[in-house]
Short mmCIF file of C-alpha atoms in Angstrom, two decimals:
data_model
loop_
_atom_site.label_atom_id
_atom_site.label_comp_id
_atom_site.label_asym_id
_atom_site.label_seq_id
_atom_site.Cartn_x
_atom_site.Cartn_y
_atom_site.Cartn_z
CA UNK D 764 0.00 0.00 0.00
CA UNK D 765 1.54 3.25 -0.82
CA UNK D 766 1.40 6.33 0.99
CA UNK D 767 -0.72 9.13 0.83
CA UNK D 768 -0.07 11.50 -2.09
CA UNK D 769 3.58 13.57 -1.15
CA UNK D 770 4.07 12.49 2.33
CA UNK D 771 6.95 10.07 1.48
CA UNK D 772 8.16 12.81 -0.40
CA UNK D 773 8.05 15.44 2.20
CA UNK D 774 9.31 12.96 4.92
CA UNK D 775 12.51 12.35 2.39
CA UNK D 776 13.35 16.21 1.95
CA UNK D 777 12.64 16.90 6.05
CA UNK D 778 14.43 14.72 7.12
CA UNK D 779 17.26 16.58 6.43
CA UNK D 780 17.65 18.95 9.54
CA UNK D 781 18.16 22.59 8.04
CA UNK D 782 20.99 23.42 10.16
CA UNK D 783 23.01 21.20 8.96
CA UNK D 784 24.23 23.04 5.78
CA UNK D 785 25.17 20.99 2.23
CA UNK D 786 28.53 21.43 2.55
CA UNK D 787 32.13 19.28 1.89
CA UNK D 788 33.61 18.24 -1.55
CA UNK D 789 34.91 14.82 -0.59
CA UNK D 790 32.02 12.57 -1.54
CA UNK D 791 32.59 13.86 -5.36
CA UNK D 792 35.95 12.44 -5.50
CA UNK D 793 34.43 9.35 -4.14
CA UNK D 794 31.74 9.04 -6.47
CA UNK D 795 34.93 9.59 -9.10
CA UNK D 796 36.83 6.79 -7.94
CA UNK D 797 33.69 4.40 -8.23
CA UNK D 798 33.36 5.48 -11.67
CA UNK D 799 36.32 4.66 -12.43
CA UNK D 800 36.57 1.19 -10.96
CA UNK D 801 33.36 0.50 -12.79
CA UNK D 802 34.95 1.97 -16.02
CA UNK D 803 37.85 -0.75 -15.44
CA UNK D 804 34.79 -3.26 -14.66
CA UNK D 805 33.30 -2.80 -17.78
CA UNK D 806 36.89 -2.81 -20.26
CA UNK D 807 37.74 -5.84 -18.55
CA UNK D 808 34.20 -7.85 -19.25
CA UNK D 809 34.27 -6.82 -22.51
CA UNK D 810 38.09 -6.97 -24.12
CA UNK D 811 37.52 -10.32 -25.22
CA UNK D 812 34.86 -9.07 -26.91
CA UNK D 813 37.11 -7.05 -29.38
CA UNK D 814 39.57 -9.70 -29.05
CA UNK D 815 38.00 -12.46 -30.73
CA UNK D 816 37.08 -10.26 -33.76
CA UNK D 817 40.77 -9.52 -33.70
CA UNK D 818 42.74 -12.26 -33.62
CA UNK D 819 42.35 -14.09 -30.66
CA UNK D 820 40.54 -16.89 -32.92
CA UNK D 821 42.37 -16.72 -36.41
CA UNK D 822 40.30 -16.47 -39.14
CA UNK D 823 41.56 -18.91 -41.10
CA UNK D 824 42.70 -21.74 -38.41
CA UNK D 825 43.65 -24.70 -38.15
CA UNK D 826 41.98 -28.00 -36.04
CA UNK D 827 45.62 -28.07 -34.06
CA UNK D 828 45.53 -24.27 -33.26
CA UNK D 829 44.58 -23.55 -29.54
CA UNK D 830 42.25 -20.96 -30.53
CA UNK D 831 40.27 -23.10 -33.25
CA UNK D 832 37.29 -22.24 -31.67
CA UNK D 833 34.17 -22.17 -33.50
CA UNK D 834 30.79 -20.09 -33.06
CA UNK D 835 29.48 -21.92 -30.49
CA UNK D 836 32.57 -22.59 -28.47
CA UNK D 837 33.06 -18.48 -28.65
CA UNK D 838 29.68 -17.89 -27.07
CA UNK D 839 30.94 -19.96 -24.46
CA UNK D 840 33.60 -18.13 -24.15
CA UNK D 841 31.67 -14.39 -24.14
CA UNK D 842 29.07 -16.39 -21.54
CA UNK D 843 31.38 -17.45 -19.28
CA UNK D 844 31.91 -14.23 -17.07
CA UNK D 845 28.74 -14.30 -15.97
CA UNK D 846 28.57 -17.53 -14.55
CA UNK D 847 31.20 -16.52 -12.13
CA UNK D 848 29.13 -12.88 -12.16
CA UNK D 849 25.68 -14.56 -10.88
CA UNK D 850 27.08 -16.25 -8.39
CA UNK D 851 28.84 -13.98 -6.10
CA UNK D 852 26.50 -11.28 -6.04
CA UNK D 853 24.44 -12.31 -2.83
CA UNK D 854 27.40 -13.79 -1.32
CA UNK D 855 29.11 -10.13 -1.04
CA UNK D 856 26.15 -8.99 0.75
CA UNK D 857 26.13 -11.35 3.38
CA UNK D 858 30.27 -11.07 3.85
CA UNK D 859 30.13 -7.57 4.92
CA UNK D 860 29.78 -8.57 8.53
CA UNK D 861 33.47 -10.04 8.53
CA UNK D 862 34.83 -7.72 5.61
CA UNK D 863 34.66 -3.61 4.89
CA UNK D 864 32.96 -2.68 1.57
CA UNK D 865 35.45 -1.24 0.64
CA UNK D 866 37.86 -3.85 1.09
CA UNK D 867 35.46 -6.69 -0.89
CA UNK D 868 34.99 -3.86 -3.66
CA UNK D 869 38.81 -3.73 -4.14
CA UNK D 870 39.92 -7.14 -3.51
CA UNK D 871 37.61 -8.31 -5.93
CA UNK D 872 38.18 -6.39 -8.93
CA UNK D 873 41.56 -6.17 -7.79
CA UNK D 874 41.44 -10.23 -8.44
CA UNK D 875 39.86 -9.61 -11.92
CA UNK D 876 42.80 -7.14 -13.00
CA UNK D 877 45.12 -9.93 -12.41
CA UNK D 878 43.16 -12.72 -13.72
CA UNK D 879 43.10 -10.31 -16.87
CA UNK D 880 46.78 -9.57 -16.90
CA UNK D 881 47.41 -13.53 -17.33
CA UNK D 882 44.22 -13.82 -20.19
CA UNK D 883 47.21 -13.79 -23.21
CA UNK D 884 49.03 -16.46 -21.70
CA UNK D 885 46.60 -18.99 -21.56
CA UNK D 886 47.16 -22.29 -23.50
CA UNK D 887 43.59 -23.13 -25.02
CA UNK D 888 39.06 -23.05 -24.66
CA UNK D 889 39.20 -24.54 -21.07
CA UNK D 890 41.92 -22.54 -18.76
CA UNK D 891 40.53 -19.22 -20.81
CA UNK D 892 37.01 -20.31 -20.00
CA UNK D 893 37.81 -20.73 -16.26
CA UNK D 894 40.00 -17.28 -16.10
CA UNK D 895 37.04 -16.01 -17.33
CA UNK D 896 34.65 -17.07 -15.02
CA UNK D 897 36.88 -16.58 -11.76
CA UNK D 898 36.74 -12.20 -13.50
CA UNK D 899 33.12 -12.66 -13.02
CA UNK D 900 33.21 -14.11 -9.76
CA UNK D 901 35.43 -11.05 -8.66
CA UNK D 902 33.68 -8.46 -10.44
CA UNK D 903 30.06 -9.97 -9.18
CA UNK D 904 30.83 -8.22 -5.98
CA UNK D 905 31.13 -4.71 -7.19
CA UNK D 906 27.33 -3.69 -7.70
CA UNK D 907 25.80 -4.83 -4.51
CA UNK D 908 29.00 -3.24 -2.79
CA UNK D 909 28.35 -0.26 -4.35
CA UNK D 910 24.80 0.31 -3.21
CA UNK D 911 26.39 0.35 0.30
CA UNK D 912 28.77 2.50 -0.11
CA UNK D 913 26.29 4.69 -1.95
CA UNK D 914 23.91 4.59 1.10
CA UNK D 915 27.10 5.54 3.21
CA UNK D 916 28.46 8.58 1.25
CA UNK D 917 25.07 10.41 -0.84
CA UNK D 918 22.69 12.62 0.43
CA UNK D 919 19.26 11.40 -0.56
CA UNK D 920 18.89 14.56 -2.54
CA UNK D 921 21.82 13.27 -4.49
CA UNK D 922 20.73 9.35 -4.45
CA UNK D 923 19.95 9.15 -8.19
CA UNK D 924 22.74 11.53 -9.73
CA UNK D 925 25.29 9.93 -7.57
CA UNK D 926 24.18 6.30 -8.15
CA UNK D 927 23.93 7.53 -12.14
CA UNK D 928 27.48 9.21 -12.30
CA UNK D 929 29.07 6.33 -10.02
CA UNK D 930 27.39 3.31 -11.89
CA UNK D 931 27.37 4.44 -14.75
CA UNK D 932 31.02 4.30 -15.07
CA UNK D 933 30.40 0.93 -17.01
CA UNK D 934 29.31 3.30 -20.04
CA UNK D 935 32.12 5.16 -20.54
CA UNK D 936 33.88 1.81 -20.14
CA UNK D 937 32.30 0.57 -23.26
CA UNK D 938 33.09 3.74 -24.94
CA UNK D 939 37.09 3.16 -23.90
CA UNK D 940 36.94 -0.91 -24.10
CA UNK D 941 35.67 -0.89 -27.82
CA UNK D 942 37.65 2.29 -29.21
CA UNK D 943 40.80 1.80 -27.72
CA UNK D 944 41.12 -1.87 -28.09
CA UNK D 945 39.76 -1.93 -31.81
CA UNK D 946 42.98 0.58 -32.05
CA UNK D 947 45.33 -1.40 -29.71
CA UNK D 948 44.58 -4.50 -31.57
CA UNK D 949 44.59 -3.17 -35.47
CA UNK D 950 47.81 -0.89 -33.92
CA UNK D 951 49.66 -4.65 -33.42
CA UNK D 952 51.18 -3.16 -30.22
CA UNK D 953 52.30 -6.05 -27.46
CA UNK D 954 51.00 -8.50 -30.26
CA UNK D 955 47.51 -6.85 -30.98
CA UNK D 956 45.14 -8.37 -29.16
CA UNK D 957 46.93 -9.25 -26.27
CA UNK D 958 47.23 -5.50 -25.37
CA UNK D 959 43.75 -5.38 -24.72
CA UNK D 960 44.57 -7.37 -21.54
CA UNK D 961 47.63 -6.08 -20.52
CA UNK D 962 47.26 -2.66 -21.05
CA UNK D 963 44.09 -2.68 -19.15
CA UNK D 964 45.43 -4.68 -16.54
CA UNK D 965 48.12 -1.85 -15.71
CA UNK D 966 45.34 0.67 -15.55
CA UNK D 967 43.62 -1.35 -13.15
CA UNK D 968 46.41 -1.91 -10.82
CA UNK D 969 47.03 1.78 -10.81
CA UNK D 970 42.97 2.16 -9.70
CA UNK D 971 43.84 -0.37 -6.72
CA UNK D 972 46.10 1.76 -5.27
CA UNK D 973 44.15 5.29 -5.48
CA UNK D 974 41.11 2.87 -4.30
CA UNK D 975 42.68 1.32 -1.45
CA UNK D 976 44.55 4.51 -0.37
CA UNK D 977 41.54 7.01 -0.71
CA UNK D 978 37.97 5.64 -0.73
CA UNK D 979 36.59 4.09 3.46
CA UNK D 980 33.30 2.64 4.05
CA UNK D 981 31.94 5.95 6.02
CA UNK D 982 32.57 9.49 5.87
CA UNK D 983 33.27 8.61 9.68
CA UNK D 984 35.78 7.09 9.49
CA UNK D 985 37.52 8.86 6.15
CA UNK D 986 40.47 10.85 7.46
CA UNK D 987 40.63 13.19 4.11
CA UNK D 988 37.21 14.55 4.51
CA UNK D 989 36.28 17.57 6.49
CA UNK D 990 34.43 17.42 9.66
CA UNK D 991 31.42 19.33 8.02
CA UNK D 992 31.06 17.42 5.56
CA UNK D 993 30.81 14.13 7.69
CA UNK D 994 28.31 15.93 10.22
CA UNK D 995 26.33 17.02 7.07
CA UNK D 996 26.38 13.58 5.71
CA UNK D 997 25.85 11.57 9.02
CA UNK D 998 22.51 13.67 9.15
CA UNK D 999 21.59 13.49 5.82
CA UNK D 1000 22.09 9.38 4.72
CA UNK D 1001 20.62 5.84 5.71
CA UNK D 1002 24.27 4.37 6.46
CA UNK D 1003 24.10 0.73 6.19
CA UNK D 1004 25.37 -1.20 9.58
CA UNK D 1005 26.69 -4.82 9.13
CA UNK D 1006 24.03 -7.67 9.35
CA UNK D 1007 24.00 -11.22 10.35
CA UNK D 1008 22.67 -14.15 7.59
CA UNK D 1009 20.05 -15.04 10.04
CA UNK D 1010 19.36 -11.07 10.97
CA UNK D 1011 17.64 -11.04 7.34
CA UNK D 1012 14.16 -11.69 6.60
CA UNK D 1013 14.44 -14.03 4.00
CA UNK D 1014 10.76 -14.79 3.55
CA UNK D 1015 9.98 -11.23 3.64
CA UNK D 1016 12.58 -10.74 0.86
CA UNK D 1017 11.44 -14.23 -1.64
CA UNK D 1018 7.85 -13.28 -0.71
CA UNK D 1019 7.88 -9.22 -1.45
CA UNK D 1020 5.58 -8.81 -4.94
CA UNK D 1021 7.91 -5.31 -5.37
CA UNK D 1022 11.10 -6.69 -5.29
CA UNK D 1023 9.83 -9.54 -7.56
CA UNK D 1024 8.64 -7.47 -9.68
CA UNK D 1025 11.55 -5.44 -9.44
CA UNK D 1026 13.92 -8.37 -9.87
CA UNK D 1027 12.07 -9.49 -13.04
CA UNK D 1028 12.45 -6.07 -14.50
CA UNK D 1029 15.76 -6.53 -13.98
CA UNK D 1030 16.13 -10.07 -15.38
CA UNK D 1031 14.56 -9.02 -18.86
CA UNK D 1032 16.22 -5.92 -19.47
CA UNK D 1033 19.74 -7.56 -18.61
CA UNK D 1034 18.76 -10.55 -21.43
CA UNK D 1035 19.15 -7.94 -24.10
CA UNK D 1036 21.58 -5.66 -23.04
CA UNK D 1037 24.04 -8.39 -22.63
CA UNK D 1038 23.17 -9.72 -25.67
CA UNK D 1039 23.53 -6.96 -27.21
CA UNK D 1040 26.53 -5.43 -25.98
CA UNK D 1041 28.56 -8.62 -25.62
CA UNK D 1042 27.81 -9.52 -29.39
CA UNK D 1043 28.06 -6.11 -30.79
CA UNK D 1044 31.33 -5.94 -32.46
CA UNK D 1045 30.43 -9.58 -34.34
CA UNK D 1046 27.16 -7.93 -35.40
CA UNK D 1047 29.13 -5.07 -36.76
CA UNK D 1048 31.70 -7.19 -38.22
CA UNK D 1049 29.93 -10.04 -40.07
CA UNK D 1050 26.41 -8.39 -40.31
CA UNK D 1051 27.23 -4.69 -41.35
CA UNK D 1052 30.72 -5.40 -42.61
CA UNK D 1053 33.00 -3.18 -40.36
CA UNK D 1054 36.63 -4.11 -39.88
CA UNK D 1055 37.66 -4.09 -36.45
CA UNK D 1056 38.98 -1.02 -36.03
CA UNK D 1057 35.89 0.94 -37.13
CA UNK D 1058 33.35 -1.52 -35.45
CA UNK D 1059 35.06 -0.88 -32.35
CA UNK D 1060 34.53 2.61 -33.10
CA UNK D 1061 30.66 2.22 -33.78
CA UNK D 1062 30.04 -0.49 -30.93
CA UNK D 1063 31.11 2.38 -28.47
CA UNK D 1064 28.05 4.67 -29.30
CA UNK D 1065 25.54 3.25 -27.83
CA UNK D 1066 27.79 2.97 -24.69
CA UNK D 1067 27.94 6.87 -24.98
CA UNK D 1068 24.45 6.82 -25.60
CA UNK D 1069 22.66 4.81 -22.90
CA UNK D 1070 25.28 6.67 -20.11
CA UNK D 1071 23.86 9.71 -21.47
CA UNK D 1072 20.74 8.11 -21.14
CA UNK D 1073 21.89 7.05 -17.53
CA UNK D 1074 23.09 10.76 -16.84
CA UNK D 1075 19.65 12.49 -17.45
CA UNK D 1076 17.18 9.92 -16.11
CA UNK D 1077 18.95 10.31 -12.54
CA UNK D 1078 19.21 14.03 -12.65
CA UNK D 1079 15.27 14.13 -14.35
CA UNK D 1080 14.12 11.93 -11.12
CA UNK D 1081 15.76 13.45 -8.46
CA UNK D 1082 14.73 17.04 -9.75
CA UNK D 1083 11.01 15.66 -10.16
CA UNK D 1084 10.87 14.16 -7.64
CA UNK D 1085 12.17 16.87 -5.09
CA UNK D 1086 9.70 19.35 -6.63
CA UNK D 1087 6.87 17.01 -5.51
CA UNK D 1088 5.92 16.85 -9.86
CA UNK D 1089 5.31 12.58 -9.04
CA UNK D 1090 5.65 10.15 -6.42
CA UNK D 1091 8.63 8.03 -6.34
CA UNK D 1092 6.66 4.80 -7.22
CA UNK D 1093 5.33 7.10 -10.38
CA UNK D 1094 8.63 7.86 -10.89
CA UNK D 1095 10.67 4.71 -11.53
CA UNK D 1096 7.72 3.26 -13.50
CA UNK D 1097 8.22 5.85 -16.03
CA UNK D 1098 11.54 5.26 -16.27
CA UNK D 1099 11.13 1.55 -16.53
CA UNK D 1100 8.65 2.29 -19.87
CA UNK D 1101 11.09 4.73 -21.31
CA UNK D 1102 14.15 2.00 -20.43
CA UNK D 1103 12.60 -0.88 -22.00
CA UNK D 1104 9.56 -0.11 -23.50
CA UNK D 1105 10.39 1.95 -25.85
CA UNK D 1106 13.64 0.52 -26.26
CA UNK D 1107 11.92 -2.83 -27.41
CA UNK D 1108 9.81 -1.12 -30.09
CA UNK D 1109 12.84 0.52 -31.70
CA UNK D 1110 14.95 -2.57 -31.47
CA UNK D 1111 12.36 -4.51 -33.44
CA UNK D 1112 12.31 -1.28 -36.04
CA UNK D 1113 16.31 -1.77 -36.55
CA UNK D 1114 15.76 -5.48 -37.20
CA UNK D 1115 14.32 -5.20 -39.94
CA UNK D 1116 16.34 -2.79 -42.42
CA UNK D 1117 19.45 -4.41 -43.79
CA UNK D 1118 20.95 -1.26 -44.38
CA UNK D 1119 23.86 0.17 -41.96
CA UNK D 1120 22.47 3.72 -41.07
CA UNK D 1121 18.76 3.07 -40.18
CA UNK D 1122 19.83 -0.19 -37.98
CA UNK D 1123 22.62 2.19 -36.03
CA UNK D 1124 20.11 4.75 -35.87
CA UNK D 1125 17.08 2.97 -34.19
CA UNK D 1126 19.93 1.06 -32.13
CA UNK D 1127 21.19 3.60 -30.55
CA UNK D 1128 18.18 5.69 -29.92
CA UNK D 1129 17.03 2.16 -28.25
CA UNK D 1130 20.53 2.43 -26.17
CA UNK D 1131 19.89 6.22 -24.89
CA UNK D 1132 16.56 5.01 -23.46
CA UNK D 1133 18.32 1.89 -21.78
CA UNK D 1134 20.03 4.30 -19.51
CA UNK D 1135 16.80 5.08 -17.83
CA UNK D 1136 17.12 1.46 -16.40
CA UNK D 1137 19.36 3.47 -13.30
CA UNK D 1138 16.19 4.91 -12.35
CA UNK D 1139 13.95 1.90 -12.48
CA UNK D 1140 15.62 -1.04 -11.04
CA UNK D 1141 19.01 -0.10 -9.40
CA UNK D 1142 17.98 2.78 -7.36
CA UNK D 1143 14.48 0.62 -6.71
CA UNK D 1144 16.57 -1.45 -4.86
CA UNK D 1145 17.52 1.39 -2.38
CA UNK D 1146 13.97 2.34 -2.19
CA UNK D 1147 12.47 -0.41 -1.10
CA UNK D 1148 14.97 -1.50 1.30
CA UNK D 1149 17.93 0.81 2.65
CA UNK D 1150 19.02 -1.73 5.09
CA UNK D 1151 18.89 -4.47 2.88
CA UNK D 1152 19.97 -2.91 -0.50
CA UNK D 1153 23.12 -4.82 -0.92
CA UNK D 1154 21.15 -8.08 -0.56
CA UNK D 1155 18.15 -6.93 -2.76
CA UNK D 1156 20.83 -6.07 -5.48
CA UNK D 1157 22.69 -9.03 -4.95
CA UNK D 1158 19.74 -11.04 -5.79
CA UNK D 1159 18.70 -8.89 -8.67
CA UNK D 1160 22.04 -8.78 -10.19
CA UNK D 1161 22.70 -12.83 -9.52
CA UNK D 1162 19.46 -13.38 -11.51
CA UNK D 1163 20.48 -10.80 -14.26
CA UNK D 1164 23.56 -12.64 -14.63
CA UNK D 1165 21.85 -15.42 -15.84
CA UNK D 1166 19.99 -13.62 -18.79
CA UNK D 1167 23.47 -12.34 -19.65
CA UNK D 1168 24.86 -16.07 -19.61
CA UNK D 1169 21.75 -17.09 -21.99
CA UNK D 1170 21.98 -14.11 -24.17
CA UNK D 1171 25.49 -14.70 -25.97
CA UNK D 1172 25.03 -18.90 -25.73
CA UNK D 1173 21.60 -18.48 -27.83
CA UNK D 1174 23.43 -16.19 -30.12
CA UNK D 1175 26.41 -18.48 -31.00
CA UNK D 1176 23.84 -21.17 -31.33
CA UNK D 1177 21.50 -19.26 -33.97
CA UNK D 1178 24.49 -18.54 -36.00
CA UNK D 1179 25.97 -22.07 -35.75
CA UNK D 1180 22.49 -23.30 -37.44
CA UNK D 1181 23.52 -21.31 -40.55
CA UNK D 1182 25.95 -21.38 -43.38
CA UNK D 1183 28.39 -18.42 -42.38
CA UNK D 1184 28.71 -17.42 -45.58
CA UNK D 1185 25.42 -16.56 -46.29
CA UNK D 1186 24.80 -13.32 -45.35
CA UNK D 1187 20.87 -12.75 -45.82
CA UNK D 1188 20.43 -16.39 -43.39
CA UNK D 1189 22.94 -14.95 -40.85
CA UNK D 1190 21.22 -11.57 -40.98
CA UNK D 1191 17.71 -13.86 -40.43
CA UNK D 1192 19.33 -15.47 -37.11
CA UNK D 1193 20.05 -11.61 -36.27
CA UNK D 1194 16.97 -10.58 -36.52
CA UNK D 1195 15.05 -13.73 -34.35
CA UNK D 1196 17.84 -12.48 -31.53
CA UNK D 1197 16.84 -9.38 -31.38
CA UNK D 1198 13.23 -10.29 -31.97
CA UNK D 1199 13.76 -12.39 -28.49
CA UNK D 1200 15.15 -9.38 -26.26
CA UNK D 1201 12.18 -7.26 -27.69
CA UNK D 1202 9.77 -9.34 -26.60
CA UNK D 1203 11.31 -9.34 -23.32
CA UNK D 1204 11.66 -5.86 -22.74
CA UNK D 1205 8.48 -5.13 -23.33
CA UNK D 1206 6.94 -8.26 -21.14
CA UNK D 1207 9.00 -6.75 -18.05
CA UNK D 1208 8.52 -3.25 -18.24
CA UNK D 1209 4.24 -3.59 -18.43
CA UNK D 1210 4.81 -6.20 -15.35
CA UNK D 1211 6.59 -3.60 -13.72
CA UNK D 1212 3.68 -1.01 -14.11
CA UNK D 1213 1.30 -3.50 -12.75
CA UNK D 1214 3.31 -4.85 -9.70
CA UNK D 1215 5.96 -2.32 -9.01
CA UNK D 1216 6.42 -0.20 -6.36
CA UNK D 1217 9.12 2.37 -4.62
CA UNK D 1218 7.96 2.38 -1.69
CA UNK D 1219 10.14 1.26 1.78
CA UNK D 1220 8.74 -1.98 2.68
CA UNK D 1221 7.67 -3.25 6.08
CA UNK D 1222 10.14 -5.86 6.87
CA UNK D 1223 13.16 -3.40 6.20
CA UNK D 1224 12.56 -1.89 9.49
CA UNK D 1225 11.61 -5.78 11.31
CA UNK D 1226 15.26 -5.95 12.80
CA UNK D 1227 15.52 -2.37 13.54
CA UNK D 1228 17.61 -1.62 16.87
CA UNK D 1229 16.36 -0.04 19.64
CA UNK D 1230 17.65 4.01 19.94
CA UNK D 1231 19.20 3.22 16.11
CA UNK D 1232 18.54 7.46 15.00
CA UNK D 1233 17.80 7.59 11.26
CA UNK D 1234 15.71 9.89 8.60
CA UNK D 1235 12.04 8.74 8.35
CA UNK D 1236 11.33 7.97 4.23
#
């Protein structure tokens, strides 16, 4: 049941005290160093992406080459991060009793940088398959992580921009991960397409020592940011305390129509975004006919796209939102129909031109509205739960991980049916793909008007402590 027309709303915005003014800079370079660990997140689940278009698999091979992999075997390959990514997601939740967030943020993509620094000198299919799902056991941890340090360090005037500009780091690492390594690898430096892991593997051992040096769990206990700043923030967040396995109501949770519908969303929009974004530069390269350096080029708009997308849903909520314009349930269901809704009716459109410039163009317009998704799902989490976001996230994500592992095995499995030389059958298989994540997009975002819901459920506040001071939402 939701609350009375703008009392949620004014609750949120009171809670605030007013002497405490806005003040403090440190949280930005916070949210800066997040972004960047989730562009490094982002290059390093999708180098092997470029990779494979560039060499990794020869084009013309032989059966006793290492890397005689076929279509199939390659969506394996692309797949296999996310069975590492879905599941480790809940588990980082629950370890932030015994660990910081911090700490499990770092360590594991810290692990991934590594595991990516060894990719190139892997002998064949199985021990890359295996590196590859170990990254997306390490990287599984970052989103749910980040939601608590989120709650920790943004004002909840801020929530959705900083969430947007934090998260949606992964963008911009599309932009850099299919740019830079169509260059690295057409460039031939360190090889060609083993730069795309080393290089990146550098950066991301340079990020784990700003991280590690710089970025705490709490403005509290943060010893570079000023003591306004903290009292403003301490007064103006829902910090998340450590919980207990057994301290969470796990019926509550499984039994919660919201966050089922919620976690749906999630699962339907991640089955063609993956898809999609893990399969775009073989799209580009055997569908539209781009070499690799130019298809890394064009597969890194609609990463610019959907974070502009990202950008401008979080700052549109937030200012709606504060000026009392829509409720917050109101609110993320919008954004759901303009992130997948829409998106589904323009991904159809591009499916069926064969032409380059009308399929880019109804693609990427598709991409700009998938960066409303912020606003649906992610901060939904938050909403309904901020005690319990890191678990709530951890199952959405988990469950969003396997769409993604789906996605890329269905392609390689629509194009194996087909004579790869035979372009209109291969552009056929296309088009049933993106017929697929269409139909999906559109089935989750009309649940999500029917079922959804921002508002804080009951059973966040079941294990609340006794004298625990907090704002009222």
């Amino acid at each position: 049941m939701e609350d009375s027309s703008g009392e949620r709303e004014d609750l949120l915005i009171q809670s605030i005290p007013p002497q405490v003014p806005k003040t403090g800079w440190f949280r930005y370079p916070i949210v800066m160093m997040m972004a960047w660990g989730f562009i490094m997140d982002y290059i390093l689940r999708i180098n092997i992406s470029v990779a494979l278009e560039g060499g990794m698999v020869p084009d013309n091979c032989t059966m006793n080459q290492s890397r005689c992999w076929n279509q199939s075997e390659q969506g394996y390959v692309l797949s296999s991060f996310f069975w590492g990514y879905s599941v480790s997601q809940l588990p980082a939740a629950l370890i932030l009793s015994y660990f910081s967030a911090t700490s499990i943020f770092g360590v594991g993509l810290g692990s991934a940088v590594l595991l990516t620094l060894a990719d190139p000198f892997l002998p064949g299919f199985w021990s890359v398959l295996v590196s590859r799902i170990l990254i997306g056991i390490g990287q599984g941890v970052t989103f749910p992580i980040a939601l608590t340090i989120i709650s920790n360090w943004a004002p909840l005037p801020e929530k959705g921009l900083f969430t947007a500009f934090s998260t949606g780091g992964q963008y911009i690492g599309g932009v850099l991960g299919n740019i830079v390594s169509g260059e690295l690898v057409g460039s031939g430096i360190l090889g060609g397409w083993p730069s795309v892991f080393i290089i990146y593997g550098i950066l991301g051992v340079v990020w784990c020592i700003f991280w590690f040096t710089l970025v705490t769990d709490t403005p509290a206990n943060s010893r570079w940011a000023p003591e306004a700043e903290k009292a403003y923030l301490a007064s103006s967040t829902i910090p998340q305390r450590p919980f207990k396995f057994i301290e969470v109501p796990w019926c509550a949770i499984f039994t919660s129509r919201p966050l089922l519908s919620t976690v749906f969303l999630h699962f339907c929009n991640g089955y063609g975004y993956f898809m999609l974004l893990t399969d775009l530069p073989k799209f580009l390269k055997e569908v539209l006919g781009y070499d690799i350096k130019a298809s890394g080029a064009v597969a890194a708009v609609p990463y610019i796209m959907i974070w502009l997308g990202y950008l401008f849903s979080g700052w549109i909520s937030d200012l709606l939102v504060a000026r009392r314009k829509v409720s917050f349930t109101t609110m993320r269901k919008i954004c759901a129909m303009f992130a997948m809704f829409l998106p589904a009716i323009l991904l159809f459109c591009s499916s069926l031109f064969e032409r380059n410039v009308p399929v880019l163009i109804f693609m990427n317009l598709a991409m700009f509205f998938q960066g409303f998704a912020n606003s649906a799902y992610y901060v939904n989490y938050m909403d309904l739960s901020p005690r319990f976001s890191g678990v709530l996230c951890g199952i959405g994500n988990g469950v969003c991980a396997v769409a993604g592992l789906v996605g890329p095995v269905a392609v390689g499995k629509l194009l194996d049916a087909v004579d790869q030389t035979n372009h209109t059958a291969l552009h056929k298989q296309w088009q049933l793909a993106f017929a697929s994540a269409s139909i999906l997009w559109a089935v989750g975002s009309l649940q999500y008007v029917v079922f959804g819901s921002a508002e804080r459920q009951p059973w966040d506040r079941l294990r609340k402590e006794e004298g625990e001071d907090e704002p009222l939402i």
